[in-house]
Amino acid sequence: MNDQAPTGAIVALFCALVVLTSPPSPGQEVDPPPTGEELLTIPEGDGPGAPGNPFTLVPAMPKNLRIIGENYETKWDMEKELILYQGNMQCRTNNGIQLFADNIVINLKEKFVRFTGNVAVYQGAILHRGKSATYWYEKERLEGDGLRIGMGPILLEADKFQMVESNGRTLFVGEDAGVTTHDNKEPAFWLRAARTTVIPDDKVIFRDMKIYAGDKQIFWLPYLAQPLNTELGYHVIPGARSNWGPYLLNRYGLMLGGDENPRTGERRDAWLLSQWHLDLLTRRGIGTGADFLDTRLSENENLGWLKLYHIHDFDSTLNRSGIQRQNVPENRFRVQLRHRLQLQDLIPGGTSHLDANLTYLSDRFYLEDYDPSTFRVEPNPENILALTHQRERNLLTLWTRLRPNSFYQADTRLPEFALDQIRHPIFNTPVLHEGQLVAGLYSEHIPDLRRQSLKAEADALQPGDPRISEIETILSEHGYARLHLWQELSLPMRLDNQINLVPRAGLGSTTYRSVDGLGENEERTHIYAGIDASVKFSRSFPEVQNDALGLDSLLHVIQPYAGASWVATNELDSSFPRINRLTASTRPRPLGIGRFTAVDDIKDWTIIRLGVRNRFLTRRDGGNQEWLTINSYFDWFQEDPEFDREFSNFYNEIYFHPVPWLEIGLETQLPLLSKVGDFTEAVGSFRFMPSDSLELTLRHRFLNDHPILQDSVRFEYGAFKRFNKDWGAGFSHRWELDDNVLEYQQYSAHRTFENWVISLGIFHRNHRYDNEFGAMIGFTLREFPSINLPFKMGAN
């Protein structure tokens, strides 16, 4: 008995300790739980798992985990150091993840938690559902098997995935994963890949990607980085045009530069956007190209790219206009560089940069055939290299204009140096000074094709024909060295605290040397005097209120103004080979020489400009809104440098924007008492949205009796109507009523399905010599802009 008594006491003590250290049974609590929940925790400081406790049977619960359950069962596996929970369980982590599952196993030895059975994981707005998940609580890393992740609008399904923290962002890396935007039990389409990386709010990276419609594979790519940025990823534009035939334009964009993360495939600090082209044109051939865009210069859309393109043309005689062409090569290409290189330390005391604007083309019809949108605005591309240095008051530029495309008429500057002095006070006085110095070597060249044609014409003429002398004059070299100097002073004043007065005076010279052509060396002196005056009156009408017209009080500001300009110079002979000359325009010329770029066409003039500017302002969104502006003015010529007029046209510039859904602009000029150079012009625009589903646009231009430009009566109008959430349609027309021709017409329809938006467009363009037709179809995934296939009609 004496031997058994201690043994019984030890057994009793052991049983008591087991009871004290056992996990709670269903319904039993350890520490008071939150309301409505049963919180299961193992106390860190005073339980059997506390360090130094000789009766420790279970290690302490990890500090960064909280387990919550209802109707659960628990088990301990002391040998494997496992805590097992079964029931309606929830686990919360310190980094904000909530995990729900039927079964939770905490492996205290390997430092992870395993979740199985109806697994759901919430991380902010991101939801994961699947078969199982593993959370490594020390590394704070989540892995899953057979999970489906919702990131609005993206759904990710993966046999296995990892949650990775990279540069402060959460990335999801899935093996044998699929992505869709069709939030349905049986999605209509999937993008599946051997490895998929989802970067929320940024992009999706696929490796060995396949596109499925239902269960059928319809497409494959070895690699695709498809972000929400529409400049990146894969885009396809199918369609047809008269001069291309049916076509398929393919573009794939990805970021280059930076360092690639081996775990996610993401490039950190990538700065170079590359877009790769493969275009299938049935009547022209296969076009390939690449565009490289420096995203560090994205604030300036005219800088930061290199564009390369080539096509072996099946039939280079095909054209859009119907005008016959000859000597067009089969190999058609474009090389275009527009870039800015910062040179911070080149010249001390300011900022310096080197700009390159270079375009090399295979022939003069390339842009018309393959880039009509650029051809409309820049049919003869510039080729310029410019080194610029800017200081506080000076801008220095050393630049050159090259001529790599000999089939265009162009001038060259080899080189030109310019020093511009911005307007600034002299010795802290009210007098302002500005100036300019420009020196360079200039020449002008006619196109090679025209040169050959003129030579052939001269060879066919009889000796002594006066036309031969004209042709020789045209074919002769035109160029010179020129130095242009200009200095100007101005004195802004305010009289009686009402009248703004700015008198100006300027003096300059232009020197020509080594003149090629019919001219000789020239010395010119320019003398300028001018004055600007204006006065401003205003009146407030706080009682004016009209919601329909967007009026919340009204402030009327009226500003009469006047300007006078007098220039005296010794003019160039009419036969002198001018390079910086005036071009035909309907707009008035500037009155100051400092802003007059046609240096070779400076002539004597005396001009008085009279006008009045009316501004009507109202309150909107906490600030002032231009409700209506009207600027009316005309020029009175004492000496007209162009057409020997007494008065210019009477100009009106009107802009009316009362509410966001109505916008009207109108520019007119009408003859005013003058019989020389009279012409009439009216240019108007109108945009109106009578409802959220309908938009109407109208543009008009009328030009009559201009001494140089061709008469025109042009109307452009269009509409777009959204009939319901599924259907929309639009059209646009452009008429030239001077010869009654419908120059351009376009029609489009848009159908929205559950997952896709399908757009169809057709157009017809009348070039008078020939007709051009085209059609285009676009497919866009509704909720996945990164996979959109944009709808785009041909350029006008």
PDB file of N, CA and C in Angstrom, residues 43 76 114 192 215 256 364 378 515 692 711 752:
ATOM      1  N   PRO A  43      -3.301  31.209 -23.519  1.00  0.00           N
ATOM      2  CA  PRO A  43      -2.626  32.335 -22.872  1.00  0.00           C
ATOM      3  C   PRO A  43      -1.122  32.210 -23.005  1.00  0.00           C
ATOM      4  N   TRP A  76      -5.268  17.579 -29.984  1.00  0.00           N
ATOM      5  CA  TRP A  76      -3.847  17.871 -29.872  1.00  0.00           C
ATOM      6  C   TRP A  76      -3.051  16.672 -30.394  1.00  0.00           C
ATOM      7  N   ARG A 114      -2.700  25.066 -42.016  1.00  0.00           N
ATOM      8  CA  ARG A 114      -3.309  24.423 -43.179  1.00  0.00           C
ATOM      9  C   ARG A 114      -4.820  24.506 -43.059  1.00  0.00           C
ATOM     10  N   ARG A 192      -5.925  30.615 -69.749  1.00  0.00           N
ATOM     11  CA  ARG A 192      -5.216  29.693 -68.869  1.00  0.00           C
ATOM     12  C   ARG A 192      -3.739  29.687 -69.215  1.00  0.00           C
ATOM     13  N   ASP A 215     -14.808  24.920 -73.315  1.00  0.00           N
ATOM     14  CA  ASP A 215     -13.733  23.945 -73.115  1.00  0.00           C
ATOM     15  C   ASP A 215     -12.824  23.833 -74.333  1.00  0.00           C
ATOM     16  N   LEU A 256       9.931  47.078 -71.035  1.00  0.00           N
ATOM     17  CA  LEU A 256      11.317  46.646 -71.021  1.00  0.00           C
ATOM     18  C   LEU A 256      12.106  47.523 -70.052  1.00  0.00           C
ATOM     19  N   ARG A 364       7.533  58.972-100.937  1.00  0.00           N
ATOM     20  CA  ARG A 364       6.648  60.069-100.545  1.00  0.00           C
ATOM     21  C   ARG A 364       5.200  59.635-100.356  1.00  0.00           C
ATOM     22  N   GLU A 378       0.735  65.978 -90.893  1.00  0.00           N
ATOM     23  CA  GLU A 378       2.156  66.210 -91.166  1.00  0.00           C
ATOM     24  C   GLU A 378       2.564  65.441 -92.426  1.00  0.00           C
ATOM     25  N   VAL A 515      24.882  84.387-101.410  1.00  0.00           N
ATOM     26  CA  VAL A 515      23.547  84.084-101.897  1.00  0.00           C
ATOM     27  C   VAL A 515      23.636  83.264-103.172  1.00  0.00           C
ATOM     28  N   ASP A 692     -28.652  61.635 -71.651  1.00  0.00           N
ATOM     29  CA  ASP A 692     -27.443  60.873 -71.365  1.00  0.00           C
ATOM     30  C   ASP A 692     -27.123  59.864 -72.454  1.00  0.00           C
ATOM     31  N   ASP A 711     -12.129  78.108-102.570  1.00  0.00           N
ATOM     32  CA  ASP A 711     -13.435  78.247-101.932  1.00  0.00           C
ATOM     33  C   ASP A 711     -13.873  76.900-101.360  1.00  0.00           C
ATOM     34  N   THR A 752     -23.714  45.002 -76.900  1.00  0.00           N
ATOM     35  CA  THR A 752     -23.135  44.561 -75.641  1.00  0.00           C
ATOM     36  C   THR A 752     -23.767  43.240 -75.235  1.00  0.00           C
TER      37      THR A 752
END
